[in-house]
Each structure stands twice: as structure tokens, then as C-alpha cells.
Amino acid sequence: MENVLECSNLTKRYGKKVALDNLNLTLPKGRIVGLLGPNGAGKTTLMKLIVSLLRDYKGSITVCGRQPGLDTKRIVSYLPDREFLYPWMTIEECISFFRNSFEDFQLDMAYAMIEELSLNPAEKVKNLSKGMQERVSISLVFARKAKLYVLDEPLAAVDPSTRDKIMRIILDHFDPESSILLSTHLIHDVESLFTDIAIVNEGRVQLYGGIGELQKDYGMPIEEIFKQLVG
Amino acid sequence: MVQLNQFKLECRKHCAVFATFTGISVLTNLYFLFSQDQDLSFVFLLVNMVIGILLPVYIYLDYYREFFTGTMPINHLLPLRTSALFGVKSAVFMLGLILVWLPSLLDVFVNPAGLYQQRIMHSDSPALGIAYLVLSKLCSIPAGLAVMGLALAAAKRLRKPVLSHLCIALVMVLVVGIQFALVVRNSWHWSIGTSAAETFKQYANLLTVSPVSQVQPADINESIRWSSVGMNLLVALVAGTAGRYLFNSRKYEIFGK
């Protein structure tokens, strides 16, 4: 099976602090992987390395066989854990910005998602609530036909009904030729989205496997497995 | 394509600031073109000084947010090298700074008491004087922007924030200081940020300097110092190349501080 992401012996330090410690992770295509871990486990660091916002590391990372950099920015769609849209832009202008910046951006799909999430394209980003901004961001990220989607806590700021809508959008628009890596603390609420789980702790992948297999092997829900492993 | 769109975006982002300062500059220059009120002449100087200080600070803060703290990660996700991103932003700042500077030419060329009609016109080669007047300013801008970029890119190499900020200050003070020392060398005295009535202004990076000699040159073209223009070009080239290398290296990380 073709791998979209391969991290091997990946180590990242911030001075003396080790954020990732010989981490190994392989994502085949067609998977939606939940990246779980306690705060400070290294989830966000791993994501930033994949999208080339962090560049200084030991070991290797490849996205579709290429090292993170200019080439992979064209095939990786990333949603950071902070606000990343210009507040003075309207939603329409954000869509236009993405269309002009990324060749794989699908305009029709973006507008369809915006409509589905009940957003007004003429509204300015600064006038939107945090949850609504999150909806816009997710629509823009998913309107790209990327090979890898890296989503850092995308569902943290939205209400349960919007969360369900966003999860439905992710599933409806998921292309089996791509993969999704999604970090979250809302394990119970979103585990139905995942095909696989990767539990990261102290900079290493402590557990990786398919949802069904893990539940069968451990005989308990994913949240319980997580609690047991992470303590 | 991405560069062009980013250029348009940056133009839009900074348009209001540069338009405001250009407007103030136009109004001040027009007012003092027709007003003979000597008591208010200090206002003219003051406005130019304030613009000369505020604009570099504004530009520095924008670079700082974009390339040091990384408060807007979106630009760093675009399929562009960091150096290209810096280049696009710098192109917009260059245009903006030129736009704000242009109205000051009203005083130079149209004012009967201005530098052109009083001095340049009567020189051996007015064309040479005009070329120097324009080129010296134009070459100082990329030098200033490149040094800011180099300082920020170099500071990102240091892990501790205190050391990073010291590095920024050191690079900028050192480069501008050396350029300044070379510009005022052999002068009787000098002033910063003022308009010289008898000689050409010199530029030590973004700093406007008016060195004064003990003996006033009979021909204004005698105050031409191509060495200061060359120095600005050299600084732009060296700082630009070094900054480009640092921005694109693996050690440069937009986050991680």
C-alpha cells in the first residue's frame, strides 16, 4: 500500500527539551488517523514538522516520498491550532485568496461547504464567532484536493451540532487517495470519524492501529485505552 | 502567480498606512510651497522627521510579526520560499516608501527657494545632480529593508529570546553605525533627518544625514558622494544574500521560540 506520510526516527529538540524522541509513524493512503496524546506530548510539533513550519529535525519525514518543503506545501493542506485567516477579509475574499494560492483548490466545493455550514460569504472574518471562523477554516482546508490533510484540533471551538456537521463534511469529501491526520482531545465525540488511532506520549508513538482492531484487542473504548496508556 | 497575488495582498494590507503618510507629505509640502510663514517652518521639518521615524518602525514591526514571531502562519503555508515571501513584502514597502518620498520633490524642484532652483540648476551638470538626488534615496531603501531582514533571520538562529533581541539590535546598530560613520567622515558637523539647503543629503542606510563641511562647496555637485550610494548597494546585496540564505535554511523555523 502506498504511504502518504513516513516519519522515521524523528527527533525534534527545543534546546535541551526533547519534543519528539525517535518517533516512527507511517500513514498509508485512504486513512483518517486520530492523533491523540496529552498536552505537550508532541502532536503539534509533529504536525508543524510535516507542514514545514518547523524545519530543524533529526531522522526523516517524507510526504508522498518528498521531504517537507516547497513541493510538499502544494500537496499538504494544514489547519493550524490558532486563527490563521486575515480578520479584515470577507469569507469570499478568503476563498479567493486560497484559490489564487493553491492550484488544487476547488472553488465549487468551497462554496458548497460554506453554504452547507450556513455561512454568509459577504461576512468579514473579524465579525465571526470563534466557532464560525473554525467552520470557514475547515471549509477552505478541505476545498483543496490535497494528498495529506493535517488538522490540529479542528473541532475544539465548535458546538456539538456544528461538530457533527463538520465531521459529516470531512467524511463526505474524503478522497480515498489522500489521508487525514487529525489531533484532538475530544476522543469520545469524534472517534467515529477515524479509521486509525495514533497515541503519542513523551514524543513517541506509543500505540498505532485500526480502531476496530484496538477495541477488540483491548476490549474497551478508545478513550479508555488512551487513559490506560497515558495515565 | 502566487507571488503576484501575495504582492496584491500586501499592497492592500499596507495601502492605508502609506496612503495616509503620502497624503500628509503632500499636504505639508504644498502648504509650505505657498506659505512664507517662517514661524511655522519647523512644522515642515517635524512632519518629515516623524514620517522618517514612524515608517521604518511600522515596517520593522510588520517584518517582526511575519518573520520572527509568526503570528500569521497562513503566508508560511503558501508554496513560496521564505526569502520570496520577504522579497514580495519588501517590494511593497519599497514602493510605499518611494510614494511617501515623492511629494518632498515638490519642495526640491518647484519651490523657488528649493535645492534645484537655488543650487542644482547652477551646477556644472544639473542632470548629474538630479540623478544623484534620486539614486541616493532609491538605493538607501533596499539597504534598510535588507538589514532588517538579515537581523531578524539571524536572530532566529538563537534560542533564547533575550539573545535574539540583542542580535537584532546589534546587527542593525552595527551596520547603520558603520554606514553613518563613513558618511560623516571628514565633515565639520552633521545633522540627522534634516533637509540641507546647500548640499545634497546623504543616506546611511535608512538614516538621512546632512554632513556639513567647514568650507561651503561652490558647486553643489561637489557634495555628491557616490561612495555612500555604493555602500548602500553593497549593504543591500550582502545583507540580502545573507538574509536569503538564513531564511531558506533548515535552522530558520517560523515557530519554535
Coordinates of C-alpha atoms in Angstrom, one line a residue:
Chain A
M1 CA 0.0 0.0 0.0
E2 CA 1.3 3.5 -0.9
N3 CA 2.3 5.6 2.0
V4 CA 1.3 9.3 2.2
L5 CA 3.4 10.0 5.2
E6 CA 6.5 8.3 6.6
C7 CA 8.3 9.5 9.8
S8 CA 11.3 7.5 10.8
N9 CA 13.4 8.0 14.0
L10 CA 12.1 11.6 14.0
T11 CA 13.7 13.7 16.8
K12 CA 13.0 17.3 17.5
R13 CA 14.5 19.3 20.3
Y14 CA 13.8 22.8 21.5
G15 CA 17.2 23.4 23.1
K16 CA 17.5 20.8 25.8
K17 CA 13.9 19.8 25.7
V18 CA 13.1 16.8 23.6
A19 CA 9.7 17.3 21.9
L20 CA 9.9 14.2 19.6
D21 CA 12.1 11.3 20.5
N22 CA 12.8 8.9 17.7
L23 CA 9.2 8.9 16.6
N24 CA 8.1 6.5 13.9
L25 CA 4.8 6.8 12.1
T26 CA 3.6 5.6 8.7
L27 CA 0.3 6.7 7.2
P28 CA -0.9 4.7 4.2
K29 CA -3.3 6.5 1.8
G30 CA -7.0 6.3 2.4
R31 CA -6.8 6.6 6.2
I32 CA -8.3 9.0 8.7
V33 CA -5.9 8.9 11.7
G34 CA -6.7 10.4 15.0
L35 CA -3.6 11.8 16.7
L36 CA -4.2 11.5 20.4
G37 CA -2.0 12.5 23.3
P38 CA -1.8 14.5 26.4
N39 CA -0.8 18.2 26.3
G40 CA 2.9 18.5 25.5
A41 CA 3.1 15.0 24.0
G42 CA 4.5 16.4 20.7
K43 CA 1.4 16.3 18.5
T44 CA 1.6 19.9 17.3
T45 CA 5.3 19.7 16.9
L46 CA 4.9 16.7 14.7
M47 CA 2.3 18.5 12.6
K48 CA 4.4 21.6 12.2
L49 CA 7.3 19.4 11.0
I50 CA 5.1 17.7 8.5
V51 CA 3.9 21.0 7.0
S52 CA 7.4 22.5 7.1
L53 CA 6.7 25.3 9.7
L54 CA 9.5 23.7 11.7
R55 CA 12.5 22.5 9.7
D56 CA 15.3 21.6 12.0
Y57 CA 15.0 17.9 13.0
K58 CA 16.8 14.6 13.0
G59 CA 15.6 11.5 11.4
S60 CA 13.4 11.6 8.3
I61 CA 10.0 12.7 7.2
T62 CA 8.6 12.2 3.7
V63 CA 5.2 13.2 2.3
C64 CA 4.5 11.2 -0.8
G65 CA 8.2 10.4 -1.0
R66 CA 9.3 14.1 -0.7
Q67 CA 10.9 15.9 2.2
P68 CA 8.8 18.7 3.7
G69 CA 9.4 21.9 1.8
L70 CA 8.2 23.9 -1.2
D71 CA 7.0 20.8 -3.1
T72 CA 5.0 19.3 -0.2
K73 CA 3.3 22.6 0.5
R74 CA 1.5 22.0 -2.7
I75 CA 0.1 18.7 -1.6
V76 CA -0.5 19.2 2.1
S77 CA -3.4 21.1 3.5
Y78 CA -2.9 22.3 7.0
L79 CA -5.3 23.7 9.6
P80 CA -3.3 25.2 12.5
D81 CA -4.4 25.3 16.1
R82 CA -4.7 29.1 16.0
E83 CA -6.6 31.7 13.9
F84 CA -5.0 31.8 10.5
L85 CA -7.3 33.9 8.3
Y86 CA -6.9 37.6 7.9
P87 CA -9.6 39.2 10.1
W88 CA -10.2 42.1 7.6
M89 CA -11.1 39.7 4.8
T90 CA -14.6 38.6 4.0
I91 CA -15.2 34.9 3.6
E92 CA -15.4 35.4 -0.1
E93 CA -12.0 37.1 -0.1
C94 CA -10.6 34.2 1.9
I95 CA -11.9 31.8 -0.7
S96 CA -10.3 33.9 -3.5
F97 CA -7.0 34.1 -1.5
F98 CA -6.9 30.3 -1.3
R99 CA -7.9 29.8 -5.0
N100 CA -5.1 32.1 -6.0
S101 CA -2.6 30.5 -3.7
F102 CA -3.2 26.8 -4.2
E103 CA -3.6 25.1 -7.6
D104 CA -5.6 22.2 -6.1
F105 CA -8.2 24.5 -4.6
Q106 CA -11.8 23.6 -5.7
L107 CA -13.9 26.7 -5.8
D108 CA -17.3 25.0 -6.2
M109 CA -16.6 22.7 -3.3
A110 CA -15.6 25.7 -1.1
Y111 CA -18.9 27.5 -1.8
A112 CA -20.9 24.3 -1.3
M113 CA -19.3 23.8 2.1
I114 CA -19.8 27.4 3.1
E115 CA -23.5 27.1 2.2
E116 CA -23.7 23.7 4.0
L117 CA -22.3 25.3 7.1
S118 CA -24.8 28.2 6.9
L119 CA -22.1 30.9 6.4
N120 CA -22.6 34.2 4.6
P121 CA -19.7 34.7 2.1
A122 CA -20.0 38.5 2.5
E123 CA -19.3 38.4 6.2
K124 CA -15.9 39.6 7.5
V125 CA -13.8 37.1 9.4
K126 CA -13.4 39.5 12.3
N127 CA -17.2 39.6 12.8
L128 CA -17.5 35.8 13.0
S129 CA -17.5 33.9 16.3
K130 CA -14.6 31.5 17.0
G131 CA -16.8 28.6 16.0
M132 CA -17.8 30.2 12.7
Q133 CA -14.2 31.0 12.0
E134 CA -13.3 27.4 12.6
R135 CA -16.1 26.4 10.1
V136 CA -14.6 28.7 7.4
S137 CA -11.1 27.4 8.0
I138 CA -12.2 23.8 7.7
S139 CA -14.1 24.6 4.5
L140 CA -11.0 26.2 3.0
V141 CA -8.7 23.4 4.1
F142 CA -11.0 20.7 2.7
A143 CA -11.7 22.5 -0.5
R144 CA -8.2 21.7 -1.5
K145 CA -7.6 18.4 -3.3
A146 CA -4.6 17.6 -1.2
K147 CA -2.7 14.3 -0.6
L148 CA -2.5 14.9 3.1
Y149 CA -4.7 16.9 5.4
V150 CA -3.1 17.9 8.7
L151 CA -5.7 19.2 11.1
D152 CA -4.6 20.5 14.6
E153 CA -7.5 20.5 17.0
P154 CA -10.1 21.4 14.4
L155 CA -13.2 20.6 16.5
A156 CA -12.3 22.2 19.8
A157 CA -14.1 25.5 19.3
V158 CA -17.4 24.3 17.8
D159 CA -20.7 23.3 19.4
P160 CA -21.8 19.7 19.2
S161 CA -24.2 20.2 16.3
T162 CA -21.6 22.0 14.2
R163 CA -19.1 19.3 15.2
D164 CA -21.4 16.7 13.7
K165 CA -21.8 18.8 10.5
I166 CA -18.1 19.2 10.1
M167 CA -17.5 15.5 10.7
R168 CA -20.1 14.8 8.0
I169 CA -18.3 17.2 5.7
I170 CA -15.0 15.5 6.3
L171 CA -16.4 12.1 5.7
D172 CA -18.4 13.2 2.6
H173 CA -15.5 14.9 1.0
F174 CA -12.8 12.5 2.0
D175 CA -10.8 11.2 -1.0
P176 CA -9.5 7.7 -0.6
E177 CA -6.4 8.7 -2.5
S178 CA -5.5 11.0 0.4
S179 CA -5.1 10.7 4.2
I180 CA -6.1 12.8 7.1
L181 CA -4.1 13.3 10.3
L182 CA -6.3 14.9 12.9
S183 CA -5.3 15.7 16.5
T184 CA -8.0 16.0 19.2
H185 CA -8.7 15.7 22.8
L186 CA -12.4 15.0 22.1
I187 CA -11.8 11.3 21.7
H188 CA -15.3 10.0 22.6
D189 CA -17.0 12.6 20.4
V190 CA -15.0 12.1 17.2
E191 CA -13.7 8.6 17.3
S192 CA -16.4 7.5 14.8
L193 CA -14.5 9.6 12.2
F194 CA -11.3 7.7 12.5
T195 CA -10.1 4.6 10.7
D196 CA -6.9 4.5 12.8
I197 CA -5.5 5.9 16.0
A198 CA -2.0 7.0 16.9
I199 CA -1.4 7.7 20.6
V200 CA 1.6 9.9 21.1
N201 CA 3.2 10.3 24.5
E202 CA 6.5 11.8 25.5
G203 CA 7.5 12.4 21.9
R204 CA 6.9 8.8 20.8
V205 CA 4.1 6.9 19.1
Q206 CA 3.0 4.6 21.9
L207 CA 0.2 2.9 20.1
Y208 CA -0.9 2.7 16.5
G209 CA -3.7 0.7 15.0
G210 CA -7.1 0.4 13.4
I211 CA -10.0 1.5 15.6
G212 CA -11.8 -1.9 15.4
E213 CA -8.7 -4.0 16.0
L214 CA -7.6 -1.9 19.0
Q215 CA -11.1 -2.0 20.6
K216 CA -11.1 -5.8 20.0
D217 CA -7.6 -6.4 21.3
Y218 CA -8.1 -4.2 24.4
G219 CA -11.8 -4.9 24.9
M220 CA -12.6 -1.3 25.8
P221 CA -13.4 2.0 24.1
I222 CA -10.6 4.1 22.6
E223 CA -10.9 6.8 25.3
E224 CA -10.3 4.1 28.0
I225 CA -7.3 2.7 26.1
F226 CA -5.9 6.2 25.9
K227 CA -6.4 6.8 29.6
Q228 CA -4.8 3.5 30.5
L229 CA -1.8 4.1 28.3
V230 CA -1.2 7.8 29.2
G231 CA -2.2 7.5 32.8
Chain B
M1 CA 1.2 33.7 -9.8
V2 CA 1.4 33.1 -6.1
Q3 CA 3.9 36.0 -5.8
L4 CA 1.7 38.3 -7.7
N5 CA -1.3 37.5 -5.5
Q6 CA 0.8 37.9 -2.4
F7 CA 2.0 41.2 -3.8
K8 CA -1.6 42.4 -4.2
L9 CA -2.5 41.2 -0.8
E10 CA 0.4 43.1 0.8
C11 CA -0.4 46.2 -1.1
R12 CA -3.9 46.0 0.3
K13 CA -2.7 45.4 3.8
H14 CA -0.4 48.4 3.8
C15 CA -2.2 50.7 1.5
A16 CA -4.0 52.7 4.2
V17 CA -0.8 53.4 6.1
F18 CA 1.3 54.5 3.1
A19 CA -1.6 56.5 1.6
T20 CA -2.0 58.4 4.9
F21 CA 1.6 59.3 5.1
T22 CA 1.8 60.2 1.5
G23 CA -1.3 62.4 2.0
I24 CA 0.3 64.1 5.0
S25 CA 3.5 64.6 3.0
V26 CA 1.6 66.1 0.0
L27 CA -0.3 68.5 2.2
T28 CA 2.7 69.6 4.2
N29 CA 4.8 70.1 1.0
L30 CA 2.0 72.0 -0.7
Y31 CA 1.4 74.2 2.3
F32 CA 5.0 75.2 2.6
L33 CA 5.3 75.7 -1.1
F34 CA 2.9 78.6 -1.0
S35 CA 3.3 79.8 2.6
Q36 CA 6.0 82.2 3.5
D37 CA 5.4 81.9 7.2
Q38 CA 8.9 81.3 8.7
D39 CA 7.5 80.8 12.2
L40 CA 5.8 77.6 11.1
S41 CA 8.8 76.2 9.1
F42 CA 9.7 73.9 11.9
V43 CA 6.5 72.1 11.3
F44 CA 7.7 71.1 7.9
L45 CA 10.9 69.6 9.4
L46 CA 8.9 68.0 12.2
V47 CA 6.5 66.2 9.9
N48 CA 9.3 64.9 7.7
M49 CA 11.2 63.7 10.8
V50 CA 8.1 62.0 12.3
I51 CA 7.4 60.2 8.9
G52 CA 11.1 59.3 8.7
I53 CA 10.9 57.6 12.1
L54 CA 7.4 56.1 12.1
L55 CA 7.6 54.4 8.7
P56 CA 10.7 52.3 9.4
V57 CA 9.3 51.3 12.8
Y58 CA 6.0 50.3 11.1
I59 CA 7.9 48.2 8.5
Y60 CA 10.1 46.6 11.2
L61 CA 7.1 45.6 13.3
D62 CA 5.4 44.0 10.3
Y63 CA 8.6 42.1 9.4
Y64 CA 8.9 41.1 13.1
R65 CA 5.4 39.7 13.2
E66 CA 5.7 37.9 10.0
F67 CA 9.2 36.5 10.1
F68 CA 10.1 36.4 13.8
T69 CA 7.0 35.6 15.9
G70 CA 5.0 34.2 13.0
T71 CA 1.6 35.4 14.2
M72 CA 0.1 34.8 10.8
P73 CA 1.1 31.3 9.8
I74 CA -1.0 31.4 6.6
N75 CA 1.7 33.1 4.5
H76 CA 4.2 30.5 5.5
L77 CA 2.0 27.7 4.2
L78 CA 1.9 29.1 0.7
P79 CA 4.1 27.3 -1.9
L80 CA 6.7 30.1 -1.6
R81 CA 10.2 30.1 -0.1
T82 CA 10.6 32.3 3.0
S83 CA 13.0 34.5 1.1
A84 CA 10.4 35.0 -1.7
L85 CA 7.8 36.0 0.9
F86 CA 10.3 38.5 2.3
G87 CA 11.0 39.8 -1.2
V88 CA 7.4 40.3 -2.1
K89 CA 6.8 42.2 1.2
S90 CA 9.9 44.3 0.7
A91 CA 8.8 45.2 -2.9
V92 CA 5.6 46.6 -1.4
F93 CA 7.5 48.5 1.3
M94 CA 9.9 49.9 -1.3
L95 CA 7.0 51.2 -3.4
G96 CA 5.3 52.7 -0.3
L97 CA 8.5 54.4 0.9
I98 CA 9.1 55.9 -2.6
L99 CA 5.5 57.1 -2.7
V100 CA 5.8 58.9 0.6
W101 CA 9.2 60.4 -0.5
L102 CA 7.9 61.7 -3.9
P103 CA 6.0 64.7 -2.5
S104 CA 9.2 66.0 -1.0
L105 CA 10.4 66.6 -4.5
L106 CA 7.9 69.4 -4.7
D107 CA 10.0 71.4 -2.3
V108 CA 13.2 70.5 -4.1
F109 CA 12.0 71.3 -7.7
V110 CA 9.1 73.7 -7.5
N111 CA 9.9 75.9 -4.5
P112 CA 11.9 78.9 -5.7
A113 CA 14.0 78.6 -2.5
G114 CA 14.4 74.9 -3.1
L115 CA 17.5 72.9 -3.8
Y116 CA 17.0 72.7 -7.5
Q117 CA 16.5 76.4 -8.3
Q118 CA 19.0 77.6 -5.8
R119 CA 21.8 75.1 -6.3
I120 CA 21.4 72.2 -8.7
M121 CA 20.3 74.4 -11.7
H122 CA 23.5 76.5 -11.3
S123 CA 25.8 73.5 -11.1
D124 CA 28.1 72.2 -13.8
S125 CA 25.8 69.3 -14.5
P126 CA 22.2 69.6 -13.3
A127 CA 21.4 66.2 -14.8
L128 CA 24.2 64.6 -12.6
G129 CA 22.8 66.3 -9.5
I130 CA 19.2 65.1 -10.2
A131 CA 20.5 61.6 -10.9
Y132 CA 22.3 61.6 -7.6
L133 CA 19.4 63.1 -5.7
V134 CA 17.1 60.3 -6.9
L135 CA 19.6 57.4 -6.9
S136 CA 20.9 58.1 -3.4
K137 CA 17.4 57.9 -2.0
L138 CA 16.4 54.8 -4.0
C139 CA 19.4 52.8 -3.1
S140 CA 19.0 53.5 0.6
I141 CA 15.6 51.8 0.8
P142 CA 16.6 48.3 -0.2
A143 CA 19.7 48.6 2.1
G144 CA 17.4 49.4 5.0
L145 CA 14.9 46.6 4.3
A146 CA 17.7 44.0 3.7
V147 CA 19.3 44.8 7.0
M148 CA 16.0 44.4 8.9
G149 CA 15.5 41.0 7.2
L150 CA 19.1 39.9 8.0
A151 CA 18.7 41.0 11.6
L152 CA 15.5 39.0 12.1
A153 CA 16.7 35.9 10.2
A154 CA 20.0 35.9 12.2
A155 CA 18.1 36.4 15.5
K156 CA 16.0 33.2 14.7
R157 CA 19.2 31.2 15.0
L158 CA 19.4 32.0 18.7
R159 CA 17.2 30.0 21.0
K160 CA 16.9 32.5 23.9
P161 CA 14.6 35.4 23.2
V162 CA 16.9 37.8 25.1
L163 CA 19.8 36.9 22.9
S164 CA 17.6 37.0 19.8
H165 CA 16.5 40.6 20.5
L166 CA 20.1 41.6 21.3
C167 CA 21.1 40.1 18.0
I168 CA 18.5 42.2 16.2
A169 CA 19.7 45.4 17.8
L170 CA 23.3 44.6 17.3
V171 CA 23.1 43.8 13.6
M172 CA 21.0 46.9 12.9
V173 CA 23.1 49.3 15.1
L174 CA 26.3 47.9 13.8
V175 CA 25.5 48.1 10.1
V176 CA 23.8 51.5 10.3
G177 CA 26.5 52.8 12.7
I178 CA 29.3 51.8 10.3
Q179 CA 27.5 53.4 7.3
F180 CA 26.8 56.5 9.4
A181 CA 30.5 56.8 10.4
L182 CA 31.6 56.6 6.8
V183 CA 29.1 59.2 5.7
V184 CA 30.0 61.8 8.3
R185 CA 33.8 61.1 8.0
N186 CA 35.7 64.4 7.3
S187 CA 32.7 66.6 7.9
W188 CA 32.8 69.6 10.3
H189 CA 29.5 68.7 11.9
W190 CA 26.3 66.9 10.8
S191 CA 22.6 66.6 11.5
I192 CA 20.2 63.7 11.2
G193 CA 16.8 63.9 9.5
T194 CA 17.1 67.5 8.3
S195 CA 17.0 69.0 4.9
A196 CA 20.2 70.5 3.7
A197 CA 19.8 73.9 2.0
E198 CA 23.3 74.0 0.4
T199 CA 24.4 70.4 -0.2
F200 CA 22.9 67.0 -1.1
K201 CA 21.6 64.8 1.7
Q202 CA 23.4 61.6 2.3
Y203 CA 21.9 58.3 3.3
A204 CA 23.4 55.9 5.8
N205 CA 21.0 53.1 5.3
L206 CA 17.5 54.5 6.0
L207 CA 19.1 57.3 8.0
T208 CA 19.1 60.7 6.4
V209 CA 22.3 62.6 7.2
S210 CA 23.4 66.1 6.3
P211 CA 27.1 66.4 6.8
V212 CA 28.4 70.0 6.8
S213 CA 31.9 71.0 5.7
Q214 CA 33.8 74.0 7.0
V215 CA 34.0 75.3 3.5
Q216 CA 30.8 75.5 1.6
P217 CA 31.2 74.0 -1.9
A218 CA 30.7 76.5 -4.7
D219 CA 29.1 73.8 -6.9
I220 CA 26.5 71.5 -5.2
N221 CA 27.8 68.6 -7.2
E222 CA 31.0 68.7 -5.1
S223 CA 28.9 67.3 -2.3
I224 CA 28.0 64.3 -4.3
R225 CA 29.3 61.1 -2.5
W226 CA 28.8 58.2 -4.8
S227 CA 30.6 56.1 -2.2
S228 CA 27.5 56.3 0.1
V229 CA 25.3 55.2 -2.7
G230 CA 27.7 52.3 -3.4
M231 CA 27.8 51.4 0.2
N232 CA 24.0 51.2 0.4
L233 CA 24.0 49.0 -2.7
L234 CA 26.7 46.8 -1.2
V235 CA 24.8 46.5 2.1
A236 CA 21.6 45.6 0.1
L237 CA 23.4 43.0 -1.8
V238 CA 25.4 41.4 1.1
A239 CA 22.6 41.6 3.7
G240 CA 20.0 40.5 1.1
T241 CA 22.1 37.4 0.1
A242 CA 22.9 36.5 3.7
G243 CA 19.3 37.0 4.7
R244 CA 18.1 34.9 1.8
Y245 CA 20.4 32.1 2.9
L246 CA 19.3 32.3 6.5
F247 CA 15.6 32.5 5.7
N248 CA 15.7 29.4 3.5
S249 CA 18.0 27.3 5.7
R250 CA 16.8 24.4 7.9
K251 CA 17.7 26.3 11.0
Y252 CA 15.1 29.0 10.3
E253 CA 11.8 28.0 11.9
I254 CA 8.8 30.2 11.9
F255 CA 7.7 28.7 15.1
G256 CA 9.6 27.1 17.9
K257 CA 10.6 30.0 20.0

